Tab-separated table of C-alpha atoms and ligand atoms in Angstrom:
chain	number	residue	atom	x	y	z
A	1	MET	CA	73.822	83.086	94.379
A	2	THR	CA	76.866	81.385	93.087
A	3	GLY	CA	76.679	78.212	91.176
A	4	PRO	CA	77.392	74.656	92.433
A	5	LYS	CA	80.899	74.481	90.929
A	6	SER	CA	81.969	77.850	92.380
A	7	ARG	CA	80.526	76.707	95.806
A	8	SER	CA	82.288	73.453	95.817
A	9	LEU	CA	85.654	75.155	94.690
A	10	PHE	CA	85.183	77.686	97.461
A	11	ASP	CA	84.541	74.905	100.010
A	12	GLU	CA	87.868	73.332	99.208
A	13	ALA	CA	89.726	76.681	98.791
A	14	GLN	CA	88.531	77.553	102.288
A	15	ARG	CA	90.428	74.400	103.562
A	16	LEU	CA	93.541	75.312	101.734
A	17	LEU	CA	93.712	79.133	101.659
A	18	PRO	CA	92.983	81.627	104.449
A	19	GLY	CA	89.325	82.665	103.752
A	20	GLY	CA	89.536	80.694	100.569
A	21	VAL	CA	91.321	83.524	98.600
A	22	SER	CA	94.618	84.902	97.916
A	23	SER	CA	93.635	88.484	98.853
A	24	PRO	CA	91.080	89.387	101.452
A	25	VAL	CA	88.781	91.739	99.508
A	26	ARG	CA	87.955	88.816	97.080
A	27	ALA	CA	86.266	86.752	99.753
A	28	PHE	CA	82.973	88.967	99.644
A	29	ARG	CA	83.235	89.413	103.356
A	30	ALA	CA	81.890	93.118	103.053
A	31	VAL	CA	78.844	92.099	100.904
A	32	GLY	CA	77.917	88.673	101.886
A	33	GLY	CA	77.561	85.528	99.943
A	34	ALA	CA	80.382	83.496	98.375
A	35	PRO	CA	82.654	84.624	95.587
A	36	PHE	CA	82.247	83.036	92.152
A	37	PHE	CA	85.439	81.257	90.746
A	38	THR	CA	86.388	82.609	87.375
A	39	GLU	CA	87.300	80.245	84.584
A	40	ARG	CA	88.183	82.702	81.880
A	41	ALA	CA	88.044	86.377	80.971
A	42	ALA	CA	87.576	88.172	77.719
A	43	GLY	CA	86.999	91.795	76.896
A	44	ALA	CA	84.781	93.371	79.534
A	45	ARG	CA	83.486	90.131	80.767
A	46	LEU	CA	84.297	87.337	83.382
A	47	PHE	CA	83.072	83.885	82.906
A	48	ASP	CA	82.663	81.697	86.075
A	49	ALA	CA	82.957	77.922	86.654
A	50	ASP	CA	79.302	77.492	86.254
A	51	GLY	CA	78.956	79.264	82.899
A	52	ASN	CA	77.712	82.547	84.149
A	53	SER	CA	79.051	85.772	82.632
A	54	TYR	CA	79.514	89.200	84.271
A	55	ILE	CA	80.304	92.631	82.997
A	56	ASP	CA	83.421	93.263	85.018
A	57	TYR	CA	84.031	96.570	86.849
A	58	VAL	CA	86.737	95.256	89.009
A	59	GLY	CA	89.235	94.664	86.146
A	60	SER	CA	91.443	92.733	88.468
A	61	TRP	CA	91.474	95.872	90.764
A	62	GLY	CA	92.838	98.191	87.958
A	63	PRO	CA	95.295	96.465	85.617
A	64	MET	CA	92.729	95.454	82.912
A	65	ILE	CA	92.359	98.870	81.433
A	66	LEU	CA	92.326	97.265	77.908
A	67	GLY	CA	89.887	94.671	78.945
A	68	HIS	CA	90.621	91.105	79.502
A	69	ALA	CA	92.868	88.835	77.198
A	70	HIS	CA	93.686	91.742	74.821
A	71	PRO	CA	95.221	89.946	71.782
A	72	ALA	CA	98.359	92.114	71.787
A	73	VAL	CA	99.083	91.410	75.399
A	74	VAL	CA	98.276	87.760	75.034
A	75	ALA	CA	100.695	87.521	72.000
A	76	ALA	CA	103.441	89.392	73.935
A	77	ILE	CA	103.322	87.041	76.811
A	78	ALA	CA	103.125	83.914	74.677
A	79	GLU	CA	106.198	85.178	72.431
A	80	THR	CA	108.240	86.056	75.363
A	81	ALA	CA	107.454	82.853	77.244
A	82	ALA	CA	108.594	80.771	74.410
A	83	ARG	CA	112.079	82.400	75.042
A	84	GLY	CA	112.089	81.722	78.685
A	85	SER	CA	110.044	82.921	81.697
A	86	SER	CA	112.609	84.437	83.945
A	87	PHE	CA	116.412	85.045	83.236
A	88	GLY	CA	117.860	86.309	86.453
A	89	THR	CA	119.807	88.779	84.563
A	90	PRO	CA	119.023	92.150	82.974
A	91	SER	CA	117.078	92.025	79.787
A	92	TYR	CA	116.198	94.558	77.011
A	93	LEU	CA	112.615	94.251	78.108
A	94	GLU	CA	113.291	96.233	81.327
A	95	VAL	CA	114.944	98.948	79.178
A	96	GLU	CA	112.032	99.093	76.819
A	97	LEU	CA	109.481	99.349	79.698
A	98	ALA	CA	111.550	101.854	81.770
A	99	ARG	CA	111.857	103.967	78.621
A	100	ARG	CA	108.138	104.053	78.232
A	101	VAL	CA	107.575	104.878	81.869
A	102	ILE	CA	110.091	107.782	81.947
A	103	ALA	CA	108.590	109.160	78.715
A	104	ARG	CA	105.297	109.452	80.441
A	105	PHE	CA	106.254	110.662	83.818
A	106	PRO	CA	108.695	113.738	83.459
A	107	SER	CA	109.180	113.454	87.278
A	108	ILE	CA	110.659	110.013	87.001
A	109	GLU	CA	114.291	110.391	85.842
A	110	MET	CA	115.156	106.689	86.960
A	111	VAL	CA	112.983	103.776	87.853
A	112	ARG	CA	113.279	100.489	89.635
A	113	PHE	CA	110.851	97.570	88.853
A	114	VAL	CA	109.371	95.394	91.685
A	115	SER	CA	106.712	92.843	91.770
A	116	SER	CA	103.788	94.582	93.460
A	117	GLY	CA	102.501	97.971	94.518
A	118	THR	CA	103.259	97.090	98.019
A	119	GLU	CA	106.916	96.613	97.207
A	120	ALA	CA	106.946	99.905	95.374
A	121	THR	CA	105.418	101.833	98.266
A	122	MET	CA	107.644	100.040	100.864
A	123	SER	CA	110.821	100.720	98.871
A	124	ALA	CA	109.780	104.469	98.260
A	125	VAL	CA	109.198	105.029	101.972
A	126	ARG	CA	112.534	103.341	102.787
A	127	LEU	CA	114.406	105.594	100.113
A	128	ALA	CA	112.772	108.767	101.522
A	129	ARG	CA	113.882	107.900	105.121
A	130	GLY	CA	117.325	106.928	103.835
A	131	ALA	CA	117.708	110.159	101.676
A	132	THR	CA	116.407	112.612	104.407
A	133	GLY	CA	117.749	110.884	107.519
A	134	ARG	CA	114.366	111.428	108.891
A	135	ASP	CA	111.934	108.730	110.160
A	136	LEU	CA	108.314	110.278	110.325
A	137	ILE	CA	105.936	109.497	107.515
A	138	VAL	CA	102.658	111.267	106.732
A	139	LYS	CA	99.750	109.436	105.142
A	140	PHE	CA	96.062	110.156	104.830
A	141	ASP	CA	92.918	108.444	106.288
A	142	GLY	CA	91.371	106.213	103.723
A	143	CYS	CA	94.363	106.002	101.490
A	144	TYR	CA	95.775	102.421	101.152
A	145	HIS	CA	99.364	101.848	99.936
A	146	GLY	CA	99.581	98.069	100.195
A	147	HIS	CA	100.363	96.029	103.311
A	148	VAL	CA	103.465	97.748	104.307
A	149	ASP	CA	103.979	97.744	108.127
A	150	ALA	CA	104.579	101.530	108.338
A	151	LEU	CA	101.428	102.287	106.253
A	152	LEU	CA	99.085	99.690	107.850
A	153	VAL	CA	98.071	102.452	110.423
A	154	ARG	CA	94.756	103.631	111.659
A	155	ALA	CA	94.254	107.243	112.540
A	156	GLY	CA	95.206	108.009	116.145
A	157	SER	CA	92.873	109.828	118.444
A	158	GLY	CA	93.066	112.930	116.542
A	159	PRO	CA	94.546	114.661	113.499
A	160	ALA	CA	98.383	114.789	113.563
A	161	THR	CA	98.591	112.300	116.449
A	162	PHE	CA	100.673	109.186	115.846
A	163	GLY	CA	98.990	106.265	114.160
A	164	ILE	CA	97.985	102.979	115.786
A	165	PRO	CA	98.490	99.691	114.275
A	166	GLY	CA	95.847	98.832	111.722
A	167	THR	CA	96.509	95.085	112.365
A	168	PRO	CA	98.046	92.746	114.885
A	169	GLY	CA	101.685	92.040	113.976
A	170	VAL	CA	102.610	95.695	113.394
A	171	PRO	CA	104.513	96.874	116.351
A	172	GLU	CA	103.548	100.267	118.067
A	173	SER	CA	107.294	101.169	117.457
A	174	VAL	CA	106.617	101.200	113.786
A	175	THR	CA	103.334	103.061	113.729
A	176	ARG	CA	104.674	105.686	116.093
A	177	GLN	CA	106.609	106.843	113.156
A	178	THR	CA	103.476	107.449	110.887
A	179	LEU	CA	101.135	110.380	111.147
A	180	THR	CA	97.737	109.770	109.616
A	181	LEU	CA	95.672	112.957	108.501
A	182	PRO	CA	92.337	113.533	107.008
A	183	PHE	CA	92.476	113.698	103.155
A	184	ASN	CA	91.800	117.069	101.562
A	185	ASP	CA	92.749	118.827	104.904
A	186	LEU	CA	95.708	121.068	104.153
A	187	ALA	CA	95.425	122.863	107.581
A	188	ALA	CA	96.080	119.457	109.270
A	189	ALA	CA	99.051	118.805	106.953
A	190	ARG	CA	100.538	122.313	107.807
A	191	ASP	CA	99.931	121.744	111.581
A	192	ALA	CA	101.776	118.254	111.325
A	193	PHE	CA	104.715	119.801	109.830
A	194	THR	CA	104.789	122.562	112.387
A	195	ARG	CA	104.511	120.198	115.412
A	196	HIS	CA	107.176	117.818	113.956
A	197	GLU	CA	109.482	120.310	112.284
A	198	GLY	CA	112.528	118.702	110.756
A	199	LYS	CA	111.354	115.124	111.530
A	200	ILE	CA	108.988	114.216	108.564
A	201	ALA	CA	110.795	112.336	105.817
A	202	ALA	CA	107.816	112.163	103.431
A	203	VAL	CA	104.115	112.545	102.682
A	204	ILE	CA	102.673	109.668	100.744
A	205	VAL	CA	99.398	110.206	99.039
A	206	GLU	CA	97.116	108.606	96.464
A	207	PRO	CA	96.641	111.762	94.272
A	208	ILE	CA	93.225	110.411	93.350
A	209	PRO	CA	92.338	108.085	96.125
A	210	GLY	CA	90.531	104.866	95.071
A	211	ASN	CA	90.753	102.957	98.308
A	212	MET	CA	87.975	104.674	100.344
A	213	GLY	CA	85.969	104.667	97.034
A	214	VAL	CA	86.922	107.405	94.499
A	215	VAL	CA	87.403	110.665	96.260
A	216	PRO	CA	89.075	113.324	93.956
A	217	PRO	CA	91.470	115.845	95.522
A	218	GLY	CA	90.038	119.182	96.375
A	219	ALA	CA	91.156	122.252	94.507
A	220	GLY	CA	94.614	123.229	95.865
A	221	PHE	CA	95.145	120.209	98.143
A	222	LEU	CA	97.920	118.461	96.103
A	223	GLU	CA	99.490	121.695	95.212
A	224	GLY	CA	99.491	122.610	98.890
A	225	LEU	CA	101.154	119.347	99.764
A	226	ARG	CA	103.913	120.042	97.177
A	227	GLU	CA	104.567	123.435	98.708
A	228	ILE	CA	104.508	122.337	102.277
A	229	THR	CA	106.894	119.266	101.675
A	230	SER	CA	109.354	121.369	99.506
A	231	SER	CA	109.634	124.106	102.053
A	232	ALA	CA	110.091	121.750	104.915
A	233	GLY	CA	112.786	119.469	103.082
A	234	ALA	CA	110.429	116.539	103.101
A	235	LEU	CA	109.670	114.344	100.004
A	236	LEU	CA	106.280	114.079	98.317
A	237	ILE	CA	105.580	110.518	97.245
A	238	PHE	CA	102.687	110.051	94.783
A	239	ASP	CA	101.163	106.548	95.042
A	240	GLU	CA	100.034	106.243	91.509
A	241	VAL	CA	99.532	102.406	91.673
A	242	ILE	CA	95.779	103.038	90.645
A	243	SER	CA	95.948	106.456	88.803
A	244	GLY	CA	99.273	105.822	86.972
A	245	PHE	CA	98.418	105.311	83.204
A	246	ARG	CA	94.779	105.500	84.275
A	247	ALA	CA	94.072	109.169	85.048
A	248	SER	CA	96.064	110.130	81.981
A	249	PRO	CA	99.044	108.644	80.164
A	250	GLY	CA	101.124	110.415	82.714
A	251	GLY	CA	98.892	109.607	85.654
A	252	ALA	CA	97.391	112.147	88.030
A	253	GLN	CA	100.555	114.220	88.250
A	254	ALA	CA	100.261	115.063	84.475
A	255	LEU	CA	96.618	115.859	85.047
A	256	PHE	CA	97.242	118.172	87.882
A	257	GLY	CA	100.824	119.520	86.742
A	258	ILE	CA	102.471	118.475	90.009
A	259	ARG	CA	106.088	117.129	90.185
A	260	PRO	CA	106.317	114.572	93.121
A	261	ASP	CA	109.795	113.563	94.217
A	262	LEU	CA	108.905	109.858	94.004
A	263	THR	CA	106.153	108.024	92.288
A	264	CYS	CA	104.913	104.466	92.877
A	265	LEU	CA	103.342	102.532	90.073
A	266	GLY	CA	101.788	99.142	89.511
A	267	LYS	CA	98.639	97.408	88.193
A	268	ILE	CA	98.344	98.678	84.582
A	269	LEU	CA	102.048	98.828	84.326
A	270	GLY	CA	102.295	95.047	84.227
A	271	GLY	CA	99.150	94.531	82.050
A	272	GLY	CA	97.723	91.968	84.471
A	273	LEU	CA	101.136	90.317	85.457
A	274	PRO	CA	102.802	91.011	88.781
A	275	VAL	CA	104.633	94.328	88.418
A	276	GLY	CA	105.267	97.433	90.642
A	277	ALA	CA	107.809	100.204	90.183
A	278	TYR	CA	109.051	103.250	92.002
A	279	GLY	CA	110.995	106.035	90.460
A	280	GLY	CA	111.695	109.737	90.759
A	281	ARG	CA	114.516	112.320	90.844
A	282	ARG	CA	117.903	110.941	89.832
A	283	ASP	CA	119.709	112.129	92.903
A	284	LEU	CA	117.207	110.034	94.975
A	285	MET	CA	117.128	107.014	92.858
A	286	GLU	CA	121.005	106.862	92.724
A	287	ARG	CA	120.925	106.156	96.388
A	288	ILE	CA	119.291	102.734	95.710
A	289	SER	CA	121.412	99.507	95.686
A	290	PRO	CA	123.781	98.659	94.001
A	291	LEU	CA	124.506	102.278	93.097
A	292	GLY	CA	123.875	103.702	96.605
A	293	PRO	CA	123.451	102.448	100.077
A	294	VAL	CA	119.580	102.058	100.383
A	295	TYR	CA	119.052	98.292	99.940
A	296	GLN	CA	116.170	96.925	97.875
A	297	ALA	CA	116.081	93.662	95.825
A	298	GLY	CA	113.663	91.139	94.253
A	299	THR	CA	114.071	87.701	92.658
A	300	LEU	CA	111.465	88.426	89.914
A	301	SER	CA	111.781	92.137	89.525
A	302	GLY	CA	111.844	93.048	85.909
A	303	ASN	CA	110.376	89.574	84.996
A	304	PRO	CA	110.433	89.327	81.170
A	305	LEU	CA	106.901	88.173	80.822
A	306	ALA	CA	105.574	91.034	83.014
A	307	MET	CA	107.741	93.475	81.268
A	308	ALA	CA	106.433	92.258	77.925
A	309	ALA	CA	102.817	92.513	79.024
A	310	GLY	CA	103.475	96.017	80.367
A	311	ILE	CA	105.084	97.043	77.009
A	312	ALA	CA	102.202	95.745	74.989
A	313	THR	CA	99.679	97.510	77.370
A	314	LEU	CA	101.345	100.863	77.279
A	315	ASP	CA	101.628	100.737	73.586
A	316	GLN	CA	97.934	100.141	73.298
A	317	LEU	CA	97.222	103.066	75.588
A	318	ALA	CA	99.244	105.353	73.332
A	319	LYS	CA	96.786	105.024	70.491
A	320	PRO	CA	95.108	108.282	69.627
A	321	GLY	CA	91.860	109.011	71.324
A	322	PHE	CA	92.187	106.095	73.801
A	323	TYR	CA	91.615	108.177	76.986
A	324	GLU	CA	88.951	110.355	75.485
A	325	SER	CA	86.898	107.255	74.589
A	326	LEU	CA	87.408	105.758	77.907
A	327	ASP	CA	86.340	108.732	79.780
A	328	ARG	CA	83.197	109.078	77.578
A	329	ALA	CA	82.148	105.626	78.541
A	330	ALA	CA	82.707	106.260	82.204
A	331	GLU	CA	80.870	109.627	81.874
A	332	ALA	CA	77.813	107.805	80.325
A	333	LEU	CA	77.950	105.113	83.122
A	334	ALA	CA	78.072	107.727	85.963
A	335	ALA	CA	75.214	109.771	84.503
A	336	GLY	CA	73.213	106.605	83.834
A	337	LEU	CA	73.579	105.373	87.442
A	338	GLU	CA	72.754	108.818	88.798
A	339	ALA	CA	69.561	109.106	86.637
A	340	GLY	CA	68.443	105.634	87.737
A	341	ALA	CA	68.854	106.482	91.343
A	342	ARG	CA	67.024	109.761	90.993
A	343	ALA	CA	64.078	107.874	89.271
A	344	GLU	CA	64.012	105.297	92.030
A	345	GLY	CA	64.246	107.817	94.678
A	346	VAL	CA	67.497	106.432	96.252
A	347	ALA	CA	70.081	108.808	97.577
A	348	VAL	CA	73.456	108.184	95.962
A	349	ARG	CA	76.594	110.141	95.278
A	350	VAL	CA	78.739	109.065	92.189
A	351	ASN	CA	82.321	110.391	92.438
A	352	ARG	CA	84.223	110.052	89.274
A	353	ALA	CA	87.691	110.771	88.096
A	354	GLY	CA	88.164	109.854	84.477
A	355	SER	CA	87.390	106.083	84.048
A	356	LEU	CA	87.428	105.560	87.883
A	357	LEU	CA	84.236	105.912	89.809
A	358	THR	CA	82.363	104.900	92.882
A	359	LEU	CA	78.628	104.929	93.546
A	360	PHE	CA	78.209	105.724	97.300
A	361	PHE	CA	75.017	105.154	99.197
A	362	ALA	CA	75.224	108.560	100.661
A	363	ALA	CA	73.057	111.666	100.560
A	364	ASP	CA	75.728	114.115	101.218
A	365	PRO	CA	79.042	114.946	99.314
A	366	VAL	CA	81.940	112.256	99.841
A	367	THR	CA	85.155	114.234	100.238
A	368	ASP	CA	87.218	112.219	102.654
A	369	PHE	CA	87.215	109.018	104.627
A	370	ALA	CA	84.907	110.312	107.289
A	371	SER	CA	82.083	111.174	104.823
A	372	ALA	CA	82.764	107.980	102.860
A	373	SER	CA	82.359	106.012	106.110
A	374	ARG	CA	78.900	107.543	106.616
A	375	SER	CA	77.700	105.585	103.459
A	376	ASP	CA	75.039	102.955	103.903
A	377	THR	CA	77.163	99.749	103.475
A	378	GLN	CA	74.110	97.491	104.076
A	379	ARG	CA	72.392	99.185	101.097
A	380	PHE	CA	75.664	98.655	99.088
A	381	ALA	CA	75.707	94.922	99.999
A	382	ARG	CA	72.128	94.453	98.779
A	383	TYR	CA	72.805	96.348	95.651
A	384	HIS	CA	76.073	94.468	94.921
A	385	GLY	CA	74.063	91.151	95.206
A	386	ALA	CA	71.199	92.391	93.083
A	387	MET	CA	73.785	93.563	90.406
A	388	LEU	CA	75.516	90.283	90.408
A	389	GLU	CA	72.191	88.529	89.839
A	390	ARG	CA	71.908	90.787	86.849
A	391	GLY	CA	75.275	89.885	85.511
A	392	VAL	CA	77.168	92.866	86.611
A	393	PHE	CA	80.326	92.407	88.928
A	394	LEU	CA	81.118	95.410	91.104
A	395	PRO	CA	83.967	95.650	93.525
A	396	PRO	CA	82.642	93.735	96.662
A	397	SER	CA	83.088	96.679	98.966
A	398	GLN	CA	81.622	100.156	99.250
A	399	PHE	CA	85.154	101.562	99.670
A	400	GLU	CA	86.652	100.475	96.355
A	401	ALA	CA	86.784	101.982	92.828
A	402	TRP	CA	84.914	100.779	89.908
A	403	PHE	CA	87.242	100.449	86.772
A	404	VAL	CA	85.918	101.140	83.194
A	405	SER	CA	87.933	99.465	80.478
A	406	ALA	CA	88.294	100.112	76.741
A	407	ALA	CA	86.293	96.840	76.263
A	408	HIS	CA	83.257	98.361	77.987
A	409	ALA	CA	81.296	99.141	74.802
A	410	GLU	CA	77.991	101.164	74.698
A	411	SER	CA	76.001	98.000	75.026
A	412	GLU	CA	77.680	97.008	78.315
A	413	ILE	CA	77.298	100.412	79.674
A	414	GLU	CA	73.566	100.523	78.766
A	415	GLU	CA	73.213	96.974	80.251
A	416	THR	CA	74.837	98.095	83.562
A	417	VAL	CA	72.563	101.117	83.738
A	418	ARG	CA	69.505	99.105	83.177
A	419	ALA	CA	70.614	96.657	85.702
A	420	SER	CA	71.390	99.316	88.330
A	421	ARG	CA	67.960	100.845	88.129
A	422	GLU	CA	66.322	97.420	88.540
A	423	ALA	CA	68.727	96.572	91.409
A	424	LEU	CA	67.909	99.706	93.328
A	425	ALA	CA	64.205	98.988	92.830
A	426	ALA	CA	64.366	95.388	93.816
A	427	ALA	CA	66.841	95.417	96.629
A	428	VAL	CA	67.655	98.908	97.897
A	429	ARG	CA	64.690	101.325	97.699
A	430	SER	CA	62.986	99.611	100.517
B	1	LIG	P1	99.601	95.499	95.502
B	1	LIG	O1	100.724	95.221	96.449
B	1	LIG	O2	98.150	94.980	95.949
B	1	LIG	O3	99.954	95.195	94.084
B	1	LIG	O4	99.332	97.100	95.538
B	1	LIG	C1	99.101	97.613	96.777
B	1	LIG	C2	98.539	99.091	96.382
B	1	LIG	C3	99.367	100.158	96.585
B	1	LIG	N1	98.702	101.513	96.293
B	1	LIG	C4	97.386	101.606	95.929
B	1	LIG	C5	97.016	103.010	95.638
B	1	LIG	C6	96.602	100.392	95.775
B	1	LIG	O5	95.279	100.659	95.461
B	1	LIG	C7	97.132	99.132	96.047
B	1	LIG	C8	96.242	97.880	96.045
B	1	LIG	N2	94.929	98.192	95.751
B	1	LIG	C9	94.035	97.091	96.161
B	1	LIG	C10	92.595	97.483	95.803
B	1	LIG	N3	92.121	98.585	96.573
B	1	LIG	C11	94.407	95.750	95.596
B	1	LIG	C12	93.236	94.676	95.789
B	1	LIG	C13	93.552	93.638	96.855
B	1	LIG	O6	94.244	94.155	97.835
B	1	LIG	O7	93.286	92.578	96.566
């Protein structure tokens, strides 16, 4: 139950902002109740307007891999801000961050900074269409790539049929250019390329989906997409807005040894400030304005504060042992959650990929959006509320990833595991 200050803030916010929030998922619609209003954050915790603190597994939906208010990031932002917040001209900071991105992602020979993951995927799709002269785009059920018209598409009546608008405001004429296929279904991808030979510009995929909950790619799936797109003259776009700098220093593509044609980045890249990026093969990126004819622009693209926060963040991630320690913490959390569910006799599936994980209220394996959708979302809603009461903040939807940060020490993991078993017993088992 949120405290009185959060409740009064939410009352006012609902009069001023649609749903009282700046992004829909924050409104707790999928789990019920009202969101708390955060006053400050530090390390693994959020502190709300009523003085409550929560161990945070949302991490601003991915960016806060170091934990909140990391001293190096705070200092970088403060020092840069003292020299100005936006120049409207190139600055050395863009070169510094670009250098770090390209060093980590061999598939990225050139990169363009934007201000959100949505801008990154929107621009990558435009570039793919411009470079290939083709219009069709393939995406996968359950993968989310930001609120791009062409990608706000629900699966049509069957695999390899054209998508239908996922929201009012997106014209049929746009979604008719997008095919939505089941994730991890390589046969459906082959079939789509056969049916629409020579017409598909690109496949865009989250190499490790986090937006249906975490669903790791099946063996050979990503490799298969690489082979199919290469032989069909289509581009492979990896949307690594979540997995970039998270799954490994070089994202999922480094983990799986796959070289996409274009990559979209965001979240961690900005260390909590608004940043996105897209990049890839030089021959493709040289088609981007002002060098080439494919137009894309942004007033605050390459913003110095955001660049400085990103540089400071990536430099911390480069420290020896960072990822090993992060993955150990996530492994301990996953094991503890599973053990607690077993002890309480509650059927759950915990999918984990490195420091990303999701606890599904499902008895069977979750390998795509259809199986994820069979999860018991009512049980998840009760569990979410019971965890919040015990000082643990989970993403307010069954279909989101939990993010472990370097600030989640053993004590936080143990506290979470304890709270989870209690929450299952108190609010779910019945
Ligand atoms: P933004 O435009 O929200 O910065 O990024 C869009 C985006 C693109 N690609 C992937 C794989 C993403 O996960 C996202 C955004 N993720 C959601 C959470 N699932 C952001 C949270 C929100 O929408 O408020």
